[in-house]
């Protein structure tokens, strides 16, 4: 057997943790690797929920989160903290995921030390630096620095080829979010729900159509979120719906959501759900309204239609497959599209077929094989 490779996986937010835990599980017990884990703590509660459920024990925790953190402060703090961890661990390879500030800064710190970088979920592009902001810039920077690009779809791989990324470094692996979703679904039966409020809301809304809502994007702060929240308030007038809304802890989201929606009887404002409960919510909902990247991938895989609360998407595969519609943040458009889907059975049925353009649930194993040969 060849030399054992030391892999340092660095992540800091909820979606990175969800999309990386299948790889961390696959690395565990694989004699070809020593797996070392660094969390930056860009998120705290949201991150810890995933670590606990997936039984991931980090070796390093930079614990950088502050309330309402600015991108400047976050970027500067992360660079120093991650740099120290790289100097201590001296890994052969660094793995980063997606397009967060943690991922971008970790790639930069690895590049400064000439350490090879593996980018998981590479090649997503909206074509606009303003949407999503700052993530489109983050992932483009990571592309320039990475040595292995693990693309979730053919479109993502083509996007990298068109940017002259060396072809031999581009690999079509599928998206590990589907691995995470299937793994979690397999464990739902034997596991009680962790949120009483979620269980109570499902009971309260029994017999009604369920709509799930999430929103948190920085480019929607202020006006965009106000328009989305207004749409949810208007939809709540329908007596046949129950709206389940796990609210992101970002203070720029919480205040607006609580102020407008707390009085609405048909809306349950929930704390962020742990991943198993959120998978239950995706399954229980007739429809999702969301600006989340991950939800655009998971909901179609479960046959739950999703209205995407963004101006553009880097995941057009979900729209082409028929499971998602881009509606932006215009109040009237969100209300009209939601009503149309709730009232037109055939339009709804056409969207509610399970499709999985993002993967087959075996992406993590493919990525681990790439790590062995990198
Ligand atoms: C980050 C990512 C975004 C990703 C999102 C997933 C960047 C620039 N953005 O955005 O790509 O879609 O995570 O949720 O990397 N907070 C808490 N507890 C938590 C997490 C956040 O209180 O567990 C609050 C804090 O006040 C924090 C704020 O939310 O300052 C913003 O967190 P931050 O990671 O900067 O941005 P997100 O909007 O979560
Ligand atoms: N999610 C969760 N609990 C919630 C809301 C979302 O576990 O209350 C999961 C969701 O299933 C998806 C991920 O968090 O896998 C998406 O995170 P988020 O929307 O914060 O980030 P994005 O995907 O937009 O980067």
CSV table of C-alpha atoms and ligand atoms in Angstrom, one decimal:
chain,number,residue,atom,x,y,z
A,1,UNK,CA,0.0,0.0,0.0
A,2,UNK,CA,1.2,3.6,-0.8
A,3,UNK,CA,1.8,6.3,1.7
A,4,UNK,CA,-1.1,7.2,4.0
A,5,UNK,CA,-2.4,10.6,3.0
A,6,UNK,CA,-3.4,13.3,5.5
A,7,UNK,CA,-6.6,15.0,4.5
A,8,UNK,CA,-7.7,18.1,6.2
A,9,UNK,CA,-11.4,18.9,5.7
A,10,UNK,CA,-12.3,22.5,6.6
A,11,UNK,CA,-15.9,23.8,6.9
A,12,UNK,CA,-17.9,26.2,9.0
A,13,UNK,CA,-21.6,26.4,8.1
A,14,UNK,CA,-24.7,24.2,8.1
A,15,UNK,CA,-24.8,23.4,4.4
A,16,UNK,CA,-21.1,22.6,4.2
A,17,UNK,CA,-21.4,20.2,7.2
A,18,UNK,CA,-24.4,18.5,5.6
A,19,UNK,CA,-22.6,18.1,2.2
A,20,UNK,CA,-19.3,17.0,3.8
A,21,UNK,CA,-20.4,14.5,6.4
A,22,UNK,CA,-20.8,11.7,3.8
A,23,UNK,CA,-17.2,12.2,2.8
A,24,UNK,CA,-16.0,12.3,6.4
A,25,UNK,CA,-17.9,9.0,7.1
A,26,UNK,CA,-16.3,7.4,4.0
A,27,UNK,CA,-12.8,8.6,5.1
A,28,UNK,CA,-13.3,7.2,8.6
A,29,UNK,CA,-11.8,3.7,8.7
A,30,UNK,CA,-10.2,3.9,5.2
A,31,UNK,CA,-6.6,2.9,5.8
A,32,UNK,CA,-5.4,5.0,2.9
A,33,UNK,CA,-6.1,8.2,4.8
A,34,UNK,CA,-5.6,10.1,8.0
A,35,UNK,CA,-8.7,12.3,8.3
A,36,UNK,CA,-8.3,15.5,10.2
A,37,UNK,CA,-11.3,17.9,10.6
A,38,UNK,CA,-11.3,21.6,11.2
A,39,UNK,CA,-14.5,23.6,11.8
A,40,UNK,CA,-14.2,27.3,11.6
A,41,UNK,CA,-17.4,27.9,13.5
A,42,UNK,CA,-18.6,30.5,11.0
A,43,UNK,CA,-22.0,29.1,12.1
A,44,UNK,CA,-22.4,27.9,15.7
A,45,UNK,CA,-25.9,26.5,16.6
A,46,UNK,CA,-26.6,25.5,12.9
A,47,UNK,CA,-23.3,23.8,12.6
A,48,UNK,CA,-23.4,22.0,15.9
A,49,UNK,CA,-26.8,20.5,15.0
A,50,UNK,CA,-25.2,18.7,12.1
A,51,UNK,CA,-22.1,17.7,13.9
A,52,UNK,CA,-24.2,16.1,16.6
A,53,UNK,CA,-26.5,14.3,14.3
A,54,UNK,CA,-23.8,13.0,12.0
A,55,UNK,CA,-21.4,12.2,14.9
A,56,UNK,CA,-18.6,14.3,13.5
A,57,UNK,CA,-15.9,15.2,16.1
A,58,UNK,CA,-13.7,18.1,14.9
A,59,UNK,CA,-10.0,18.2,15.8
A,60,UNK,CA,-9.9,22.0,15.6
A,61,UNK,CA,-12.7,24.5,16.2
A,62,UNK,CA,-11.8,28.2,15.4
A,63,UNK,CA,-15.1,29.3,16.9
A,64,UNK,CA,-15.1,32.6,14.9
A,65,UNK,CA,-18.9,33.4,14.8
A,66,UNK,CA,-20.0,36.8,16.1
A,67,UNK,CA,-23.5,38.2,16.0
A,68,UNK,CA,-24.3,39.9,12.7
A,69,UNK,CA,-20.7,39.4,11.5
A,70,UNK,CA,-19.4,41.5,8.6
A,71,UNK,CA,-17.8,39.9,5.7
A,72,UNK,CA,-14.6,41.8,6.3
A,73,UNK,CA,-14.2,40.8,9.9
A,74,UNK,CA,-15.2,37.2,9.1
A,75,UNK,CA,-12.7,36.9,6.2
A,76,UNK,CA,-9.8,38.5,8.1
A,77,UNK,CA,-10.3,36.3,11.3
A,78,UNK,CA,-10.8,33.1,9.2
A,79,UNK,CA,-7.5,33.6,7.3
A,80,UNK,CA,-5.4,33.9,10.4
A,81,UNK,CA,-7.2,31.0,12.3
A,82,UNK,CA,-7.2,28.6,9.4
A,83,UNK,CA,-3.6,29.5,8.6
A,84,UNK,CA,-2.5,28.4,12.1
A,85,UNK,CA,-4.3,25.1,11.7
A,86,UNK,CA,-2.7,24.4,8.4
A,87,UNK,CA,0.8,25.2,9.8
A,88,UNK,CA,0.1,22.8,12.7
A,89,UNK,CA,-1.4,19.9,10.7
A,90,UNK,CA,0.6,20.2,7.4
A,91,UNK,CA,-1.9,18.1,5.4
A,92,UNK,CA,-1.2,16.6,2.0
A,93,UNK,CA,-4.7,17.8,0.8
A,94,UNK,CA,-7.3,20.3,1.9
A,95,UNK,CA,-10.9,19.6,1.1
A,96,UNK,CA,-13.4,22.6,0.9
A,97,UNK,CA,-17.0,22.6,-0.1
A,98,UNK,CA,-19.2,25.0,-2.0
A,99,UNK,CA,-19.0,28.8,-1.9
A,100,UNK,CA,-19.0,30.1,1.7
A,101,UNK,CA,-16.5,32.6,3.1
A,102,UNK,CA,-15.0,29.7,5.1
A,103,UNK,CA,-14.5,27.7,1.9
A,104,UNK,CA,-13.0,30.6,0.0
A,105,UNK,CA,-10.6,31.7,2.8
A,106,UNK,CA,-9.5,28.1,3.5
A,107,UNK,CA,-8.6,27.6,-0.1
A,108,UNK,CA,-6.7,30.8,-0.1
A,109,UNK,CA,-4.8,29.8,3.1
A,110,UNK,CA,-4.0,26.4,1.6
A,111,UNK,CA,-2.8,28.1,-1.6
A,112,UNK,CA,-0.5,30.4,0.4
A,113,UNK,CA,1.2,27.2,1.7
A,114,UNK,CA,1.2,25.4,-1.7
A,115,UNK,CA,-1.1,22.7,-0.4
A,116,UNK,CA,-3.3,20.9,-3.0
A,117,UNK,CA,-7.0,21.8,-2.8
A,118,UNK,CA,-10.0,19.6,-3.5
A,119,UNK,CA,-13.2,21.6,-4.3
A,120,UNK,CA,-16.4,19.7,-3.6
A,121,UNK,CA,-19.5,21.0,-5.5
A,122,UNK,CA,-17.4,22.8,-8.1
A,123,UNK,CA,-18.5,24.6,-11.2
A,124,UNK,CA,-21.8,26.1,-10.1
A,125,UNK,CA,-22.3,29.5,-11.8
A,126,UNK,CA,-25.2,31.9,-11.9
A,127,UNK,CA,-23.3,34.2,-14.2
A,128,UNK,CA,-23.9,37.2,-12.0
A,129,UNK,CA,-21.6,38.4,-9.2
A,130,UNK,CA,-24.6,40.0,-7.5
A,131,UNK,CA,-26.6,36.7,-7.2
A,132,UNK,CA,-25.9,35.0,-4.9
A,133,UNK,CA,-23.7,37.5,-3.2
A,134,UNK,CA,-20.9,37.0,-2.2
A,135,UNK,CA,-21.0,33.3,-3.1
A,136,UNK,CA,-20.6,33.6,-6.9
A,137,UNK,CA,-17.3,35.4,-6.3
A,138,UNK,CA,-16.3,32.9,-3.6
A,139,UNK,CA,-16.7,29.9,-5.8
A,140,UNK,CA,-15.0,31.5,-8.8
A,141,UNK,CA,-12.0,32.3,-6.6
A,142,UNK,CA,-11.9,28.7,-5.3
A,143,UNK,CA,-11.9,27.4,-8.9
A,144,UNK,CA,-8.8,29.4,-9.7
A,145,UNK,CA,-7.0,27.9,-6.7
A,146,UNK,CA,-8.2,24.2,-6.6
A,147,UNK,CA,-6.3,21.3,-8.0
A,148,UNK,CA,-9.3,18.8,-8.1
A,149,UNK,CA,-12.8,19.9,-9.0
A,150,UNK,CA,-15.6,17.6,-8.0
A,151,UNK,CA,-18.6,18.6,-10.1
A,152,UNK,CA,-22.2,17.7,-9.1
A,153,UNK,CA,-23.5,17.8,-12.7
A,154,UNK,CA,-22.4,17.7,-16.3
A,155,UNK,CA,-23.4,21.4,-16.6
A,156,UNK,CA,-21.0,22.3,-13.8
A,157,UNK,CA,-18.2,20.4,-15.4
A,158,UNK,CA,-18.9,22.2,-18.7
A,159,UNK,CA,-18.8,25.5,-17.0
A,160,UNK,CA,-15.3,24.8,-15.7
A,161,UNK,CA,-14.1,23.6,-19.1
A,162,UNK,CA,-15.4,26.9,-20.6
A,163,UNK,CA,-13.3,28.8,-18.1
A,164,UNK,CA,-10.2,26.9,-19.3
A,165,UNK,CA,-9.8,24.8,-16.2
A,166,UNK,CA,-7.5,21.9,-17.1
A,167,UNK,CA,-9.8,19.1,-18.2
A,168,UNK,CA,-7.9,16.3,-16.4
A,169,UNK,CA,-8.7,18.1,-13.0
A,170,UNK,CA,-12.5,18.2,-13.6
A,171,UNK,CA,-14.5,15.2,-12.3
A,172,UNK,CA,-18.2,14.4,-12.5
A,173,UNK,CA,-19.0,13.0,-9.0
A,174,UNK,CA,-22.6,14.0,-8.3
A,175,UNK,CA,-23.6,16.1,-5.3
A,176,UNK,CA,-23.0,14.7,-1.8
A,177,UNK,CA,-26.2,16.4,-0.6
A,178,UNK,CA,-28.1,13.4,-2.1
A,179,UNK,CA,-25.8,11.0,-0.2
A,180,UNK,CA,-26.6,13.0,3.0
A,181,UNK,CA,-30.4,13.0,2.3
A,182,UNK,CA,-30.6,9.2,1.6
A,183,UNK,CA,-28.4,8.4,4.6
A,184,UNK,CA,-30.6,10.5,6.9
A,185,UNK,CA,-33.9,9.1,5.4
A,186,UNK,CA,-32.6,5.6,6.3
A,187,UNK,CA,-32.3,6.7,9.9
A,188,UNK,CA,-35.6,8.6,10.3
A,189,UNK,CA,-37.8,5.7,11.2
A,190,UNK,CA,-35.8,4.8,14.4
A,191,UNK,CA,-35.4,8.4,15.6
A,192,UNK,CA,-37.9,10.5,17.4
A,193,UNK,CA,-38.3,14.1,16.2
A,194,UNK,CA,-36.1,16.6,18.2
A,195,UNK,CA,-38.4,19.7,17.9
A,196,UNK,CA,-41.7,19.7,19.9
A,197,UNK,CA,-42.7,22.9,18.2
A,198,UNK,CA,-42.4,21.2,14.8
A,199,UNK,CA,-44.5,18.2,15.9
A,200,UNK,CA,-47.1,20.5,17.4
A,201,UNK,CA,-47.3,22.6,14.2
A,202,UNK,CA,-47.9,19.4,12.1
A,203,UNK,CA,-50.7,18.5,14.5
A,204,UNK,CA,-52.2,21.9,14.4
A,205,UNK,CA,-52.1,22.0,10.6
A,206,UNK,CA,-53.4,18.4,10.1
A,207,UNK,CA,-55.7,18.2,7.1
A,208,UNK,CA,-54.4,21.4,5.5
A,209,UNK,CA,-51.9,21.9,2.7
A,210,UNK,CA,-48.4,22.4,4.1
A,211,UNK,CA,-46.1,25.1,2.8
A,212,UNK,CA,-42.5,25.1,4.0
A,213,UNK,CA,-40.5,28.4,3.9
A,214,UNK,CA,-36.8,29.2,4.3
A,215,UNK,CA,-34.9,32.4,3.4
A,216,UNK,CA,-31.6,33.9,4.4
A,217,UNK,CA,-29.7,35.2,1.4
A,218,UNK,CA,-27.5,38.3,2.0
A,219,UNK,CA,-28.5,39.8,-1.3
A,220,UNK,CA,-32.2,39.8,-0.2
A,221,UNK,CA,-31.6,41.6,3.1
A,222,UNK,CA,-34.0,44.4,3.7
A,223,UNK,CA,-36.3,44.8,0.7
A,224,UNK,CA,-36.1,41.2,-0.7
A,225,UNK,CA,-36.9,39.6,2.6
A,226,UNK,CA,-39.7,42.1,3.3
A,227,UNK,CA,-41.3,41.2,0.0
A,228,UNK,CA,-41.0,37.5,0.7
A,229,UNK,CA,-42.4,37.8,4.2
A,230,UNK,CA,-45.3,39.9,2.9
A,231,UNK,CA,-46.1,37.1,0.4
A,232,UNK,CA,-46.1,34.6,3.2
A,233,UNK,CA,-48.4,36.8,5.2
A,234,UNK,CA,-50.9,37.1,2.3
A,235,UNK,CA,-50.8,33.3,1.7
A,236,UNK,CA,-51.6,32.7,5.3
A,237,UNK,CA,-55.1,34.1,4.7
A,238,UNK,CA,-56.0,30.9,2.9
A,239,UNK,CA,-57.8,28.8,5.5
A,240,UNK,CA,-56.6,25.5,3.8
A,241,UNK,CA,-52.9,26.1,4.4
A,242,UNK,CA,-50.5,25.7,7.3
A,243,UNK,CA,-47.1,27.4,6.8
A,244,UNK,CA,-44.0,26.0,8.5
A,245,UNK,CA,-41.2,28.5,8.6
A,246,UNK,CA,-37.9,27.5,10.3
A,247,UNK,CA,-36.3,30.9,10.7
A,248,UNK,CA,-32.6,31.4,10.1
A,249,UNK,CA,-30.8,32.9,13.2
A,250,UNK,CA,-29.3,35.8,11.2
A,251,UNK,CA,-30.7,39.0,13.0
A,252,UNK,CA,-31.3,40.6,9.5
A,253,UNK,CA,-33.8,37.8,8.9
A,254,UNK,CA,-35.3,37.2,12.3
A,255,UNK,CA,-36.5,40.7,13.1
A,256,UNK,CA,-38.4,41.1,9.8
A,257,UNK,CA,-39.9,37.7,9.9
A,258,UNK,CA,-41.1,37.9,13.5
A,259,UNK,CA,-42.5,41.4,13.2
A,260,UNK,CA,-44.8,40.6,10.2
A,261,UNK,CA,-45.6,36.9,10.7
A,262,UNK,CA,-45.9,36.3,14.5
A,263,UNK,CA,-49.6,37.4,14.5
A,264,UNK,CA,-50.5,35.0,11.7
A,265,UNK,CA,-52.4,32.0,13.0
A,266,UNK,CA,-51.7,29.8,9.9
A,267,UNK,CA,-47.9,30.4,10.2
A,268,UNK,CA,-45.7,28.4,12.6
A,269,UNK,CA,-42.4,30.2,13.1
A,270,UNK,CA,-39.9,27.6,14.2
A,271,UNK,CA,-36.3,27.5,15.4
A,272,UNK,CA,-33.9,26.0,12.8
A,273,UNK,CA,-34.7,22.3,12.6
A,274,UNK,CA,-32.0,19.7,12.9
A,275,UNK,CA,-31.3,17.9,9.6
A,276,UNK,CA,-33.5,14.8,10.3
A,277,UNK,CA,-36.5,17.1,11.2
A,278,UNK,CA,-35.9,19.2,8.2
A,279,UNK,CA,-35.9,16.1,6.0
A,280,UNK,CA,-39.3,15.3,7.6
A,281,UNK,CA,-40.5,18.8,6.8
A,282,UNK,CA,-39.4,18.5,3.2
A,283,UNK,CA,-41.4,15.3,2.9
A,284,UNK,CA,-44.4,16.6,4.8
A,285,UNK,CA,-44.8,19.8,2.8
A,286,UNK,CA,-46.8,20.0,-0.4
A,287,UNK,CA,-44.7,22.9,-1.5
A,288,UNK,CA,-41.5,24.7,-0.5
A,289,UNK,CA,-40.7,28.4,-0.9
A,290,UNK,CA,-37.0,28.8,-0.5
A,291,UNK,CA,-33.9,30.8,-1.5
A,292,UNK,CA,-31.7,28.0,-0.2
A,293,UNK,CA,-29.2,26.2,-2.4
A,294,UNK,CA,-29.5,22.9,-0.7
A,295,UNK,CA,-33.3,22.9,-0.6
A,296,UNK,CA,-33.3,23.4,-4.5
A,297,UNK,CA,-31.5,20.0,-4.6
A,298,UNK,CA,-33.2,18.1,-1.9
A,299,UNK,CA,-36.9,19.0,-2.5
A,300,UNK,CA,-37.0,17.8,-6.1
A,301,UNK,CA,-35.3,14.5,-5.1
A,302,UNK,CA,-38.3,14.0,-2.7
A,303,UNK,CA,-40.9,15.1,-5.2
A,304,UNK,CA,-41.7,18.3,-3.3
A,305,UNK,CA,-42.1,21.2,-5.7
A,306,UNK,CA,-40.0,24.3,-4.8
A,307,UNK,CA,-40.5,27.9,-5.7
A,308,UNK,CA,-37.1,29.5,-5.8
A,309,UNK,CA,-37.0,32.9,-4.1
A,310,UNK,CA,-34.1,34.3,-6.1
A,311,UNK,CA,-33.6,36.3,-9.3
A,312,UNK,CA,-31.2,33.8,-10.8
A,313,UNK,CA,-30.1,30.3,-9.9
A,314,UNK,CA,-26.9,28.4,-10.3
A,315,UNK,CA,-28.9,25.2,-10.2
A,316,UNK,CA,-31.0,25.3,-13.4
A,317,UNK,CA,-31.0,21.5,-13.5
A,318,UNK,CA,-33.9,21.5,-10.9
A,319,UNK,CA,-36.0,23.8,-13.1
A,320,UNK,CA,-35.2,21.9,-16.3
A,321,UNK,CA,-36.2,18.7,-14.6
A,322,UNK,CA,-39.5,20.2,-13.7
A,323,UNK,CA,-39.2,20.2,-9.9
A,324,UNK,CA,-38.5,24.0,-9.4
A,325,UNK,CA,-39.7,27.4,-10.6
A,326,UNK,CA,-37.7,30.6,-10.3
A,327,UNK,CA,-40.0,33.2,-8.8
A,328,UNK,CA,-37.7,35.9,-7.4
A,329,UNK,CA,-38.8,38.0,-4.5
A,330,UNK,CA,-41.7,39.9,-5.9
A,331,UNK,CA,-44.7,39.5,-3.5
A,332,UNK,CA,-47.4,39.2,-6.1
A,333,UNK,CA,-45.5,36.7,-8.2
A,334,UNK,CA,-44.8,34.5,-5.2
A,335,UNK,CA,-48.5,34.6,-4.1
A,336,UNK,CA,-49.8,34.0,-7.7
A,337,UNK,CA,-47.5,31.0,-8.4
A,338,UNK,CA,-48.2,29.5,-5.0
A,339,UNK,CA,-52.0,29.8,-5.5
A,340,UNK,CA,-51.7,28.4,-9.0
A,341,UNK,CA,-49.9,25.3,-7.8
A,342,UNK,CA,-52.3,24.8,-4.8
A,343,UNK,CA,-55.4,25.2,-7.0
A,344,UNK,CA,-54.4,23.6,-10.3
A,345,UNK,CA,-54.1,19.8,-9.7
A,346,UNK,CA,-52.5,19.0,-13.0
A,347,UNK,CA,-49.9,21.8,-12.8
A,348,UNK,CA,-49.1,20.6,-9.3
A,349,UNK,CA,-48.8,16.9,-10.4
A,350,UNK,CA,-46.5,17.8,-13.2
A,351,UNK,CA,-44.0,19.3,-10.6
A,352,UNK,CA,-44.4,16.8,-7.9
A,353,UNK,CA,-42.6,13.9,-9.5
A,354,UNK,CA,-39.4,12.9,-7.8
A,355,UNK,CA,-36.3,13.8,-9.9
A,356,UNK,CA,-32.7,13.8,-8.9
A,357,UNK,CA,-30.5,15.7,-11.4
A,358,UNK,CA,-27.9,16.2,-8.7
A,359,UNK,CA,-26.8,12.7,-7.9
A,360,UNK,CA,-27.4,9.1,-7.1
A,361,UNK,CA,-26.3,9.0,-3.5
A,362,UNK,CA,-22.8,7.7,-4.2
A,363,UNK,CA,-20.9,11.0,-4.7
A,364,UNK,CA,-18.8,10.7,-1.5
A,365,UNK,CA,-17.3,7.4,-2.5
A,366,UNK,CA,-16.3,8.7,-5.9
A,367,UNK,CA,-14.7,11.7,-4.2
A,368,UNK,CA,-12.8,9.5,-1.8
A,369,UNK,CA,-11.4,7.5,-4.7
A,370,UNK,CA,-10.2,10.8,-6.3
A,371,UNK,CA,-8.5,11.7,-3.0
A,372,UNK,CA,-6.6,8.4,-3.2
A,373,UNK,CA,-5.1,9.2,-6.6
A,374,UNK,CA,-4.6,13.0,-6.2
B,1,LIG,C1,-23.7,31.7,5.2
B,1,LIG,C2,-23.0,31.6,3.8
B,1,LIG,C3,-24.1,31.3,2.8
B,1,LIG,C4,-24.9,30.1,3.2
B,1,LIG,C5,-25.4,30.2,4.6
B,1,LIG,C6,-26.1,29.0,5.0
B,1,LIG,C7,-21.2,33.2,3.4
B,1,LIG,C8,-20.8,34.6,3.0
B,1,LIG,N1,-22.5,32.9,3.5
B,1,LIG,O1,-24.6,32.8,5.2
B,1,LIG,O2,-23.4,31.0,1.5
B,1,LIG,O3,-25.9,29.9,2.3
B,1,LIG,O4,-24.3,30.5,5.5
B,1,LIG,O5,-27.0,29.2,6.1
B,1,LIG,O6,-20.4,32.4,3.8
B,1,LIG,N2,-26.0,33.0,13.1
B,1,LIG,C9,-26.3,32.5,14.4
B,1,LIG,N3,-26.1,31.2,14.6
B,1,LIG,C10,-25.7,30.3,13.6
B,1,LIG,C11,-25.4,30.8,12.3
B,1,LIG,C12,-25.6,32.2,12.1
B,1,LIG,O7,-26.7,33.2,15.3
B,1,LIG,O8,-25.5,29.1,13.9
B,1,LIG,C13,-26.2,34.5,12.8
B,1,LIG,C14,-25.1,35.3,13.4
B,1,LIG,O9,-25.6,36.5,13.9
B,1,LIG,C15,-24.2,35.5,12.2
B,1,LIG,C16,-25.2,35.6,11.1
B,1,LIG,O10,-26.2,34.7,11.4
B,1,LIG,O11,-23.3,36.6,12.3
B,1,LIG,C17,-24.7,35.4,9.7
B,1,LIG,O12,-24.0,34.3,9.6
B,1,LIG,P1,-23.0,34.1,8.3
B,1,LIG,O13,-22.4,32.8,8.3
B,1,LIG,O14,-22.1,35.3,8.2
B,1,LIG,O15,-24.0,34.3,7.1
B,1,LIG,P2,-25.1,33.4,6.5
B,1,LIG,O16,-26.2,34.4,6.1
B,1,LIG,O17,-25.5,32.4,7.5
B,2,LIG,N1,-31.7,22.8,6.7
B,2,LIG,C1,-31.8,22.2,8.0
B,2,LIG,N2,-32.7,22.8,8.9
B,2,LIG,C2,-33.4,24.0,8.6
B,2,LIG,C3,-33.2,24.5,7.4
B,2,LIG,C4,-32.4,23.9,6.4
B,2,LIG,O1,-31.2,21.2,8.3
B,2,LIG,O2,-34.1,24.5,9.5
B,2,LIG,C5,-30.8,22.2,5.8
B,2,LIG,C6,-31.4,21.9,4.4
B,2,LIG,O3,-31.9,20.6,4.3
B,2,LIG,C7,-30.2,22.0,3.5
B,2,LIG,C8,-29.3,23.0,4.2
B,2,LIG,O4,-29.8,23.1,5.6
B,2,LIG,O5,-29.4,20.8,3.4
B,2,LIG,C9,-29.4,24.3,3.6
B,2,LIG,O6,-28.8,25.3,4.4
B,2,LIG,P1,-29.0,26.8,4.0
B,2,LIG,O7,-30.4,27.0,3.4
B,2,LIG,O8,-28.8,27.5,5.3
B,2,LIG,O9,-27.8,27.1,3.1
B,2,LIG,P2,-27.6,27.1,1.5
B,2,LIG,O10,-27.9,25.7,1.0
B,2,LIG,O11,-28.5,28.1,0.9
B,2,LIG,O12,-26.2,27.4,1.3
